[in-house]
Short mmCIF file of C-alpha atoms in Angstrom, two decimals:
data_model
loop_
_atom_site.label_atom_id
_atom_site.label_comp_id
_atom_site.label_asym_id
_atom_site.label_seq_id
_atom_site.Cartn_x
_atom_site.Cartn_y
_atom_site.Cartn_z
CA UNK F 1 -99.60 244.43 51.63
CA UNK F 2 -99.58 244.10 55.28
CA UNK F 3 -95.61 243.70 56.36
CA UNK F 4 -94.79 241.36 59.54
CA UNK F 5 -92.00 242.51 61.42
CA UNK F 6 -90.34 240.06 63.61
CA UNK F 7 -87.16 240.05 65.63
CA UNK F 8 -84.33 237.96 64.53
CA UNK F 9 -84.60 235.82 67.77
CA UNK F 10 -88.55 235.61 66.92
CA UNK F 11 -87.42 233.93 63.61
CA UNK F 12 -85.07 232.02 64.74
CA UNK F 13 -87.94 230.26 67.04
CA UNK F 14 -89.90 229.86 63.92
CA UNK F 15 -87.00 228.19 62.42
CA UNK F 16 -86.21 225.48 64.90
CA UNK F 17 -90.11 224.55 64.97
CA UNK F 18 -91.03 224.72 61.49
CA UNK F 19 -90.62 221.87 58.85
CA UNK F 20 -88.82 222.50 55.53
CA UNK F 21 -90.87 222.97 52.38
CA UNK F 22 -88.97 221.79 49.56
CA UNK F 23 -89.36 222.17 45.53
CA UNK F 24 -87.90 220.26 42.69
CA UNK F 25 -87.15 221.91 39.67
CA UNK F 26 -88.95 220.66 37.06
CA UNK F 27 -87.47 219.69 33.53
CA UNK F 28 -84.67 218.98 35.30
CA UNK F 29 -83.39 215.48 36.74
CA UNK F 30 -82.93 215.95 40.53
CA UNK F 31 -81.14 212.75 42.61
CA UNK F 32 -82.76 211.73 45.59
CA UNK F 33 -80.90 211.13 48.78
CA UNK F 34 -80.83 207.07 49.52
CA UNK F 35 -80.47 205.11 52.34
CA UNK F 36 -78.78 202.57 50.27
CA UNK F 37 -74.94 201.62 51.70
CA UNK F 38 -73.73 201.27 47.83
CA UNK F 39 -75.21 203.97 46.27
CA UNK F 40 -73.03 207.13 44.86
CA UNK F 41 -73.86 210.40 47.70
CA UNK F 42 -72.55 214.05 47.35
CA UNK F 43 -70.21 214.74 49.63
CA UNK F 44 -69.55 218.99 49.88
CA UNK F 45 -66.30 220.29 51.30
CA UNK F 46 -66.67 223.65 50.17
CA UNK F 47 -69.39 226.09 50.97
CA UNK F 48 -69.96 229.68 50.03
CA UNK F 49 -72.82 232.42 50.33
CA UNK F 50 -73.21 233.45 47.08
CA UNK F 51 -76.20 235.90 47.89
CA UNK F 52 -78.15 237.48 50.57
CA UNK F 53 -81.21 239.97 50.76
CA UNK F 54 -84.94 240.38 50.37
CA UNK F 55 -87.02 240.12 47.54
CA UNK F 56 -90.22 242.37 46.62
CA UNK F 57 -92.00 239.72 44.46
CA UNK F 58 -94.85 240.70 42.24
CA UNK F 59 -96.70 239.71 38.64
CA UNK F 60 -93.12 240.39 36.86
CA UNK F 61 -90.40 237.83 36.38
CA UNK F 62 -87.96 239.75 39.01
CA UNK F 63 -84.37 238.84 39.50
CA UNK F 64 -84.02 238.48 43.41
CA UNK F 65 -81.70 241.84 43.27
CA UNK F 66 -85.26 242.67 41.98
CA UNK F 67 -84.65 244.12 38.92
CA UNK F 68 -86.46 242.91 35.52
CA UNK F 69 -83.68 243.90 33.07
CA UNK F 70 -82.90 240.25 31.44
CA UNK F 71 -79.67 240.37 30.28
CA UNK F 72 -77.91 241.06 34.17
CA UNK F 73 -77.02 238.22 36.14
CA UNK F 74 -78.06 237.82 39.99
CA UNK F 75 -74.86 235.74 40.45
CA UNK F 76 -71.59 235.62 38.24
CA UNK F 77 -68.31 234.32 39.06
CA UNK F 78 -70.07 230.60 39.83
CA UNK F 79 -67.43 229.00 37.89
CA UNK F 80 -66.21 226.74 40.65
CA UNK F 81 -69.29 225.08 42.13
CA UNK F 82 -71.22 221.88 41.82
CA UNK F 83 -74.09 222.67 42.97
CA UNK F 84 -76.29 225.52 44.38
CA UNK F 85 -79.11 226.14 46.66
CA UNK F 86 -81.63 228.48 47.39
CA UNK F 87 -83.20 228.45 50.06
CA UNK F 88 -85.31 231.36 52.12
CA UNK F 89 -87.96 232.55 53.67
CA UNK F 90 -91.58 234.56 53.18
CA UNK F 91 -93.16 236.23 55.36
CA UNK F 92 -97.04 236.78 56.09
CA UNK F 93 -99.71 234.58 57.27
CA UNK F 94 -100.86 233.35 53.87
CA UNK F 95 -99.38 230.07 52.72
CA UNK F 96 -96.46 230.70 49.94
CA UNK F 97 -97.43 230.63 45.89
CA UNK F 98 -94.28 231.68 44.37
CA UNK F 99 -93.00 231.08 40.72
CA UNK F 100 -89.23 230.84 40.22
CA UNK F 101 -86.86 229.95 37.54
CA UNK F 102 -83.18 229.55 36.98
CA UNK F 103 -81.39 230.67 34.41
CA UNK F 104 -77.21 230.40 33.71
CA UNK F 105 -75.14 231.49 30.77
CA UNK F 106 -70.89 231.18 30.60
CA UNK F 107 -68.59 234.37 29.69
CA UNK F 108 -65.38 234.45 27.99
CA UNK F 109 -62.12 236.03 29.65
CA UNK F 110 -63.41 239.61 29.34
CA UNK F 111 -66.42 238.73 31.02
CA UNK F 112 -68.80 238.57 27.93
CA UNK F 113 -71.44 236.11 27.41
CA UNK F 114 -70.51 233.88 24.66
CA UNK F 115 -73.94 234.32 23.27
CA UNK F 116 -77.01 236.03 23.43
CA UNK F 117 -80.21 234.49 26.06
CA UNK F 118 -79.84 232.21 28.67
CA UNK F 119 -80.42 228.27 29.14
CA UNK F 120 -82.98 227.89 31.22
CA UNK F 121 -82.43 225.04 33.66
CA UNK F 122 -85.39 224.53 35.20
CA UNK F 123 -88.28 226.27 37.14
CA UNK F 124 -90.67 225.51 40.25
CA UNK F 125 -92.97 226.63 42.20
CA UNK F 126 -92.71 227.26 46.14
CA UNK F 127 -95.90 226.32 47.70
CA UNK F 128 -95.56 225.69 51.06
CA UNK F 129 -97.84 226.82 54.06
CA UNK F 130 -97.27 230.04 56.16
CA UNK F 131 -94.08 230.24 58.35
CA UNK F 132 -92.15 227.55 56.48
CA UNK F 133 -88.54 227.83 55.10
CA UNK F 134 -88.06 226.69 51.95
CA UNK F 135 -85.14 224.66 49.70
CA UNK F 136 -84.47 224.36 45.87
CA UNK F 137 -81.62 222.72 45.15
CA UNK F 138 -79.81 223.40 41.56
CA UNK F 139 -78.25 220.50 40.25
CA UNK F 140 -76.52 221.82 36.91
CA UNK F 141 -73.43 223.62 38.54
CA UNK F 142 -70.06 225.82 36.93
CA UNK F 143 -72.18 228.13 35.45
CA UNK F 144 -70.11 231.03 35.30
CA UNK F 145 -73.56 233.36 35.59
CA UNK F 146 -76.79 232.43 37.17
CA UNK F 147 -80.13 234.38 36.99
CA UNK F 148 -82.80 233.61 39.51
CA UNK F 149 -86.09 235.04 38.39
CA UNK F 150 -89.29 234.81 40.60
CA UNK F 151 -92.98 235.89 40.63
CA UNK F 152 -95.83 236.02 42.28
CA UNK F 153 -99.77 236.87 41.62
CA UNK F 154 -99.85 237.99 45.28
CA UNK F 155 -97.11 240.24 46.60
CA UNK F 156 -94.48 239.13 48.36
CA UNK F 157 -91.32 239.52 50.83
CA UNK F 158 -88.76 236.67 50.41
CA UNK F 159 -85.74 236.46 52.16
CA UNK F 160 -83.54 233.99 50.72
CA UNK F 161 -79.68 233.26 50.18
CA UNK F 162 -78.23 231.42 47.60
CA UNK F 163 -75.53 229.13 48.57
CA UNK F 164 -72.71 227.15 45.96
CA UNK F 165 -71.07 223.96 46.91
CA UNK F 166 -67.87 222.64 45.45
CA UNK F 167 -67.98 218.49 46.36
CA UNK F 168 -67.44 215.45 44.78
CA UNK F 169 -69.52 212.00 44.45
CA UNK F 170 -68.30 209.61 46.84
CA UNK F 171 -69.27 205.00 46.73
CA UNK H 1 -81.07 240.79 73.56
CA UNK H 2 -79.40 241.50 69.92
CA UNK H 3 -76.24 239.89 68.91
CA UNK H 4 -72.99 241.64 68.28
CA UNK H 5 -69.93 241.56 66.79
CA UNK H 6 -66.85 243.58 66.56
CA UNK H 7 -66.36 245.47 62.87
CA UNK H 8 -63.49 246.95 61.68
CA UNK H 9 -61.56 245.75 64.79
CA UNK H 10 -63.52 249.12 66.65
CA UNK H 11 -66.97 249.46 66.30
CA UNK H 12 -69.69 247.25 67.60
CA UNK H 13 -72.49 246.42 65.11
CA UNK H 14 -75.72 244.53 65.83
CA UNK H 15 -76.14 241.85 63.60
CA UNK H 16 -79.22 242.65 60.97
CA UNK H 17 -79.47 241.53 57.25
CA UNK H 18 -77.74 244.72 56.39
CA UNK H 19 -74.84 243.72 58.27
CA UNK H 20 -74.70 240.23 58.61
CA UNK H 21 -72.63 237.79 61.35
CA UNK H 22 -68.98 237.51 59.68
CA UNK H 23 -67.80 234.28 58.54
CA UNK H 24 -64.55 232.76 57.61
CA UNK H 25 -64.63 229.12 56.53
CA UNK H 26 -61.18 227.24 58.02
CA UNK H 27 -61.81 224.02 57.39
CA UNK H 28 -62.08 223.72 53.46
CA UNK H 29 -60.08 225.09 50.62
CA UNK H 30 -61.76 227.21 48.07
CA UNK H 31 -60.88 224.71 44.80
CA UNK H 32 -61.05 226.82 41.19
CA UNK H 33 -62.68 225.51 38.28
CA UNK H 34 -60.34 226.28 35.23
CA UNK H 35 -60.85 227.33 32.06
CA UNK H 36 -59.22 225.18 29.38
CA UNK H 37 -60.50 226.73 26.38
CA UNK H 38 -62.69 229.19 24.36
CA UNK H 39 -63.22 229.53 20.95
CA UNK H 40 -65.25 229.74 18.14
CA UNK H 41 -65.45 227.07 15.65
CA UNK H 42 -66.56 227.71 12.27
CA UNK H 43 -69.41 225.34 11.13
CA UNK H 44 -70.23 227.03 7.92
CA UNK H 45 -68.33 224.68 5.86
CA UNK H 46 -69.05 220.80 6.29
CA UNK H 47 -66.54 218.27 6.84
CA UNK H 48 -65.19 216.76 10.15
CA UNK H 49 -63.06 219.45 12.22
CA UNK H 50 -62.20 219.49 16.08
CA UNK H 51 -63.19 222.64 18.11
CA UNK H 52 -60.21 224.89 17.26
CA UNK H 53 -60.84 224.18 13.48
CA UNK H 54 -58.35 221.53 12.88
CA UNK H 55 -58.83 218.36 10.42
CA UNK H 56 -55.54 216.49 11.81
CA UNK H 57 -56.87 213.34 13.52
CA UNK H 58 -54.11 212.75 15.65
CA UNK H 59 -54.03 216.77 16.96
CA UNK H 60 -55.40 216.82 20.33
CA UNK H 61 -58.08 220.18 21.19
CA UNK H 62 -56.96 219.89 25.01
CA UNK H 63 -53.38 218.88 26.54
CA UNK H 64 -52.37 218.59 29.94
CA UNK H 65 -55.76 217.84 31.37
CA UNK H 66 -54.70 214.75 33.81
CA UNK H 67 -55.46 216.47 36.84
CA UNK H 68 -58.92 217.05 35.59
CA UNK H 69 -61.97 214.84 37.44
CA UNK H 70 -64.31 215.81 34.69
CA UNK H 71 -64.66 218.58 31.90
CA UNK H 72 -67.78 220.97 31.46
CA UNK H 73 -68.13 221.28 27.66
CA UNK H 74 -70.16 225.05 27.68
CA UNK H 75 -71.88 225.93 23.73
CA UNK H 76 -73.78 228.89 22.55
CA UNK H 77 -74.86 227.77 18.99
CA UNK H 78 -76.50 230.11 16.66
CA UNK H 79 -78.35 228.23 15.01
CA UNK H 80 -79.29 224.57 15.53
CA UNK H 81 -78.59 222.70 12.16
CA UNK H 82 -78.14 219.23 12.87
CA UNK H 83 -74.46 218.46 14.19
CA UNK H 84 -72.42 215.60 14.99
CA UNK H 85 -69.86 215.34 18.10
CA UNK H 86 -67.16 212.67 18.68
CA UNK H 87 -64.90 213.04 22.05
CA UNK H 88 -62.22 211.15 22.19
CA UNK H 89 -59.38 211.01 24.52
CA UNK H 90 -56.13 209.41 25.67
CA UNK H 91 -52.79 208.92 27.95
CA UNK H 92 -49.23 209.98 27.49
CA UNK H 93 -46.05 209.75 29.01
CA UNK H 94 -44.03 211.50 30.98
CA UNK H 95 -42.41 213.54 28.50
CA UNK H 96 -46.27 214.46 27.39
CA UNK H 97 -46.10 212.44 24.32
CA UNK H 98 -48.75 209.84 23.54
CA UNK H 99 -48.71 206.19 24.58
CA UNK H 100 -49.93 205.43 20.85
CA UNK H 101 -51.06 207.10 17.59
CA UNK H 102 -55.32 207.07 17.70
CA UNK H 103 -58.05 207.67 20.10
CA UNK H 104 -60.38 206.28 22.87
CA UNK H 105 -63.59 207.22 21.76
CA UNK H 106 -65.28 208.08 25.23
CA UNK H 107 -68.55 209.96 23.76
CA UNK H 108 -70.69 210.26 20.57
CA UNK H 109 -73.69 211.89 19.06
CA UNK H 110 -75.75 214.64 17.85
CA UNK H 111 -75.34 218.09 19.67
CA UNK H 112 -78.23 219.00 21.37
CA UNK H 113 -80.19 221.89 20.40
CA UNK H 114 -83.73 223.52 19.86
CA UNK H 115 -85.80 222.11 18.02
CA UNK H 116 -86.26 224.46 15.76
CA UNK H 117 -82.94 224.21 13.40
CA UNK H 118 -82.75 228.26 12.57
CA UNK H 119 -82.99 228.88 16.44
CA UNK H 120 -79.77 229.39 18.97
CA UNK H 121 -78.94 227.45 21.99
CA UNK H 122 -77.24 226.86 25.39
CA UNK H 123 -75.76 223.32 25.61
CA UNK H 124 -73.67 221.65 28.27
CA UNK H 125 -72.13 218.13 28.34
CA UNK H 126 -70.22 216.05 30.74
CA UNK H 127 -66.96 215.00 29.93
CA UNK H 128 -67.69 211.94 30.26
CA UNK H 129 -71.21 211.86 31.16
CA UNK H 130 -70.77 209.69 34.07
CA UNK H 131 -67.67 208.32 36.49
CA UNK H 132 -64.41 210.78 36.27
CA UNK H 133 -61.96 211.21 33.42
CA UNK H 134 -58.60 211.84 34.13
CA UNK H 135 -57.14 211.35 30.56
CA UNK H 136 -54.43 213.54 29.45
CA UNK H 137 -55.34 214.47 26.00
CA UNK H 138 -58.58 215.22 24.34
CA UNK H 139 -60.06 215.59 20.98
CA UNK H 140 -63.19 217.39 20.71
CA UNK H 141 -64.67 216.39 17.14
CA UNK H 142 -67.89 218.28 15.63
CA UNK H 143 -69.42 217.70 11.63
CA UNK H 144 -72.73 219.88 10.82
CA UNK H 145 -74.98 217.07 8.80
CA UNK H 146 -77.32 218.48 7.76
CA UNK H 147 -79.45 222.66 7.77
CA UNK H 148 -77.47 226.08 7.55
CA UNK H 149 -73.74 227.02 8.83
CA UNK H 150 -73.57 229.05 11.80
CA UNK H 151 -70.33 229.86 14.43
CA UNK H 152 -70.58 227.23 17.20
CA UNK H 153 -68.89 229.26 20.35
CA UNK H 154 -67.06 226.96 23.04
CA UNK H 155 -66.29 227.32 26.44
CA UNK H 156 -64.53 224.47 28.12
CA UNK H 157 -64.29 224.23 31.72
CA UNK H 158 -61.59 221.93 34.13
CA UNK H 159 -63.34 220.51 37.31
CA UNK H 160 -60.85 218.78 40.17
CA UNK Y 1 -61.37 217.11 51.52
CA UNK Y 2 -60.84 217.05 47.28
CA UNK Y 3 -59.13 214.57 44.87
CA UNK Y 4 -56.10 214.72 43.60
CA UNK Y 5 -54.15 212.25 40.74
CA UNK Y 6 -50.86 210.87 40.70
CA UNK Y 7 -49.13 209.13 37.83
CA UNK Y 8 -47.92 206.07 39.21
CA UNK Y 9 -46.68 204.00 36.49
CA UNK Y 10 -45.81 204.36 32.43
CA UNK Y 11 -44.29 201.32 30.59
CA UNK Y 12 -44.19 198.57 28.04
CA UNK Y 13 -44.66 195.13 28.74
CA UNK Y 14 -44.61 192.39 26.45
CA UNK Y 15 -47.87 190.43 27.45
CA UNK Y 16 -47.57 186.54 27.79
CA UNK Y 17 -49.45 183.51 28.32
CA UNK Y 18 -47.49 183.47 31.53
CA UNK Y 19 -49.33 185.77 33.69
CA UNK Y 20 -46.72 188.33 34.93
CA UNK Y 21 -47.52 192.22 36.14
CA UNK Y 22 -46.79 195.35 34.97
CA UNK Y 23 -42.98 195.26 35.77
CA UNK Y 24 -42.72 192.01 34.24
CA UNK Y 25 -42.41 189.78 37.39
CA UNK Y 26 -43.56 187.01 37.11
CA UNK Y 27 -43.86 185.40 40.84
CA UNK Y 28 -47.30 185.38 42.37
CA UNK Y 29 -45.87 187.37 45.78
CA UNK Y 30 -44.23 190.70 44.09
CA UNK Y 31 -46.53 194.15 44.19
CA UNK Y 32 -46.81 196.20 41.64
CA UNK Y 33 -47.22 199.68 44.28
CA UNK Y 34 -46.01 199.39 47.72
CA UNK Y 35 -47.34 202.15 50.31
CA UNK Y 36 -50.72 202.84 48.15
CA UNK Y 37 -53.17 202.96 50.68
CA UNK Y 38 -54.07 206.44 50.29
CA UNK Y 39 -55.00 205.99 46.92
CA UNK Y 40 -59.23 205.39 46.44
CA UNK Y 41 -58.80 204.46 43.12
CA UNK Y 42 -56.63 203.72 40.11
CA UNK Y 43 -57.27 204.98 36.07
CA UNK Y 44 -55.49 202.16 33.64
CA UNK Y 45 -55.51 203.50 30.85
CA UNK Y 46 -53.40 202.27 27.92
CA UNK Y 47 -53.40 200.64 23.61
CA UNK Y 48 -53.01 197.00 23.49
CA UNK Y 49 -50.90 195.45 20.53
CA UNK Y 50 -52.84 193.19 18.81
CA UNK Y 51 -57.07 191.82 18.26
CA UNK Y 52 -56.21 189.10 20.84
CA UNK Y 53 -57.77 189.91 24.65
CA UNK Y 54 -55.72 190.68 27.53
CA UNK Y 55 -56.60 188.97 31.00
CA UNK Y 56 -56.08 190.75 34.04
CA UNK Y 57 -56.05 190.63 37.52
CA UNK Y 58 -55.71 193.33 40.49
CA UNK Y 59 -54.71 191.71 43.90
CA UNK Y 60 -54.87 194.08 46.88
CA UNK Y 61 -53.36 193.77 50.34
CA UNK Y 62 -49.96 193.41 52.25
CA UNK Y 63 -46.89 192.12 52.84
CA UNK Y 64 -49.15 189.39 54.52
CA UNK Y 65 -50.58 188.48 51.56
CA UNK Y 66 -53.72 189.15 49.00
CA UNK Y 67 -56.53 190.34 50.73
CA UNK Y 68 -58.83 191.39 47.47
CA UNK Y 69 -58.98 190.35 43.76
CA UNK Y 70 -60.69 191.74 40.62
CA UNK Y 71 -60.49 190.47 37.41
CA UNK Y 72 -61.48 191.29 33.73
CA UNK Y 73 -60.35 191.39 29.85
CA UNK Y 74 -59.40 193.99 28.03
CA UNK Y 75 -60.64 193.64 24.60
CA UNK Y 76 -60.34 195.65 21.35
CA UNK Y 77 -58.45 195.83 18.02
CA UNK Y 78 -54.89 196.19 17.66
CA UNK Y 79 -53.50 199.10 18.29
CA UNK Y 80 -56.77 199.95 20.41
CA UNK Y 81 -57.29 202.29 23.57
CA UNK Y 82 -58.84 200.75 27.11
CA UNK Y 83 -59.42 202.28 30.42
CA UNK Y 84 -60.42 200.21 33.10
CA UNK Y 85 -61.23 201.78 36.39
CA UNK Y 86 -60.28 200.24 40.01
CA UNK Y 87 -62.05 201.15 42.85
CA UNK Y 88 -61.32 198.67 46.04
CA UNK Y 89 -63.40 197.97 48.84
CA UNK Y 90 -60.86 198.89 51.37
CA UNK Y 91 -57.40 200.87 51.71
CA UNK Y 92 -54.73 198.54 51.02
CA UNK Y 93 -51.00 198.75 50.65
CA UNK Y 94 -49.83 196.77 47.89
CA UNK Y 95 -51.25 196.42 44.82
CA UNK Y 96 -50.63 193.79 42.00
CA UNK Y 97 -51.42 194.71 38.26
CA UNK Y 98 -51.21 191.40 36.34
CA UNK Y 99 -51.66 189.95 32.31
CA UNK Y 100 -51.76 187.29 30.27
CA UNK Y 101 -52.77 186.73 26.91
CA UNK Y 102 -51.66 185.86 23.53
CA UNK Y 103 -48.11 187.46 22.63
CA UNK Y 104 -48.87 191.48 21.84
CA UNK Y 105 -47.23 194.57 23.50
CA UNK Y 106 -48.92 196.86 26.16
CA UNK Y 107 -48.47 200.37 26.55
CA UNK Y 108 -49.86 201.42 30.01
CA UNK Y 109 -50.51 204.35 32.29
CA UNK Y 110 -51.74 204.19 36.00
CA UNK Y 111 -53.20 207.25 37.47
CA UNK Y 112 -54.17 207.19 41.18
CA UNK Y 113 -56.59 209.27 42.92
CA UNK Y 114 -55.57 210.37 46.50
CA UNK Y 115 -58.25 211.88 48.77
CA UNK Y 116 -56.20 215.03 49.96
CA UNK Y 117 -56.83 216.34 53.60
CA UNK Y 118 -57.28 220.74 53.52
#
């Protein structure tokens, strides 16, 4: 794999220029925004980084701290928010064909899962052309751990963050 | 021309995703979700019981849960035998005591799970599934129906 | 910006044909609340005393007079929880929690919801 290196200012031009790519996660209800005056709209008032950093995707289901071991969360202490997104970044000239899926699980007061596995909220894929952020937006919030898994038949450098919201649904 | 910013009140770092631009948020308050409850109720036996195993209709599962917008009702169920779920829910006063004996039934049904009836599951619901709650009291009701026992393990989450 | 509830009223009233509010006045002018404009929404929740409905009616406005009405019944058996859940247009500072029905008691509580500044 051929890396691109790129200044931060560089990518902060690509940024202002470039469109948003967006994926839904599928079997998973997402609400649309609406230009309606009456209808119910998320309002956020808290906003935290929950995660930062690159991500070395290949054929295995990775966590984005890159590791494949199943049973570690990427995130934990998620309790409080709503919502999440995820949102990033790949580099390389070659449009974007990743897989990811999100995964959550709640502990008890020691910390410990209350069960075994995960539920598996809902996956997508990011396909959007070369030099184009992307968004998924996680719906299914207070989670006390989340796993993010992703994939990808070609290699691949993500940058990404993952971002929780606390907010409540205002008329 | 890189950016920097002063760390550790002395040294001057460029900003790079190793060390990244500090930010403190001063407009919003940082609101806990808190947890009302875990514990493990025993579905082996059949019969009506609330989540902390008790048979009492008018014994309430949470208390002191007016301040609450919604609750997140968490579940890790090993196995997925067919099971009922009643939530009900009500007011007191301002000594904490009821308004009345009895309930407001606020949700019903069967708890989701896999479909295979031998296999665990994750499950989540809304309390209540839509609009905010804000009841004082609330009893959390579960009867297996029908396939084998198993330990249903509860997790039940306050949300301002 | 997050939500925050009050408990603005617990009580019994003895519910009339006469329609009277919560504090059992019975002229058309009295509020119920007085300075309750920074409250977004009100939970009425309560157990009504016998089958027979309960008509109600929330006025909001001032001490100029009733700028905003909603009405309803509460039905159920005796002995029977209800919530019903106000949400006015505006801000307003009085409110005016009124019933009538057939003779029965009413247990009631009023939460309100106040949008809190951080």
């Amino acid at each position: 794999m051929n890396a691109e290196r790129i200044t931060r200012r560089e990518m902060l031009k690509r940024l202002m220029i470039a469109p948003v790519g967006a994926a839904v996660l599928t079997t998973l209800e997402v609400r649309e925004a609406s230009a309606a005056a009456l209808q119910r709209y998320y309002d956020p008032y808290f906003v935290a980084v929950l995660w930062e950093g690159r991500t070395r995707c290949d054929a295995l289901w990775r966590s984005l701290k890159g590791d494949v071991v199943r049973i570690l969360p990427t995130v934990h202490g998620a309790t409080p928010y709503d919502r999440l997104y995820w949102t990033g970044y790949a580099l390389g000239n070659a449009p974007v064909n990743v897989d990811m899926r999100v995964l959550a699980r709640a502990v008890d007061h020691n910390g410990v899962p209350l069960g075994s596995g995960w539920r598996e909220i809902g996956q997508a894929t990011i396909q959007t052309p070369p030099m184009r952020w992307f968004r998924v937006e996680i719906p299914e919030g207070h989670w006390d751990e989340y796993r993010l898994e992703v994939r990808s038949a070609t290699p691949r450098l993500v940058y990404s963050r993952l971002i929780g919201s606390q907010g409540y649904w205002r008329e | 021309m890189p950016v920097r910013f002063l760390r550790n009140a002395w040294e001057l770092a460029d900003v790079s995703w190793e060390s990244p631009l500090p930010v403190a948020v001063a407009n919003a308050r940082f609101v806990p979700a808190d947890t009302l409850l875990i514990a493990t109720t025993n579905l082996f036996p059949t019969g009506e019981r609330d989540l902390l195993g008790f048979t009492n209709p008018d014994l309430p599962t949470l208390d002191g849960c007016g301040q609450y917008r919604k609750l997140l009702w968490i579940y890790f169920r090993e196995r997925s035998s067919t099971t009922s779920y009643t939530i009900q829910a009500r007011a007191t006063d301002h000594n904490g005591a009821p308004l009345a004996t009895g309930w407001l039934t606020i949700a019903s049904g069967t708890l989701p799970g896999a479909s295979d009836p031998n296999a665990s599951y994750w499950g989540r619901l809304e309390i209540p599934a839509t609009g905010d709650a804000y009841y004082d009291q609330y009893r959390i009701v579960v009867e297996r129906t029908s396939g084998s026992g198993y330990s249903l393990i509860n997790k039940i989450v306050g949300v301002r | 910006m997050r939500t925050q509830p009050l408990t603005l009223y617990v009580g019994t009233l003895q519910v009339e044909a006469t329609p009277k509010d919560l504090l059992n006045q019975a002229e058309a002018l009295p509020p119920t609340f007085v300075n309750a404009k920074r409250y977004r929404a009100f939970y009425w929740t309560g157990v009504k005393g016998s089958d027979a409905p309960i008509a109600y009616t929330i006025r909001a406005g001032n001490a100029a007079g009733w700028q905003w009405s909603a009405s309803g019944q509460i039905t159920g058996n005796a002995r029977g929880w209800f919530r019903v859940v106000v949400k006015p247009p505006a801000a307003y500072e009085w409110y005016r929690f009124e019933v009538s029905g057939a003779l029965q008691t009413l247990h009631s509580k009023i939460t309100g919801i106040e949008e809190v500044a951080e």
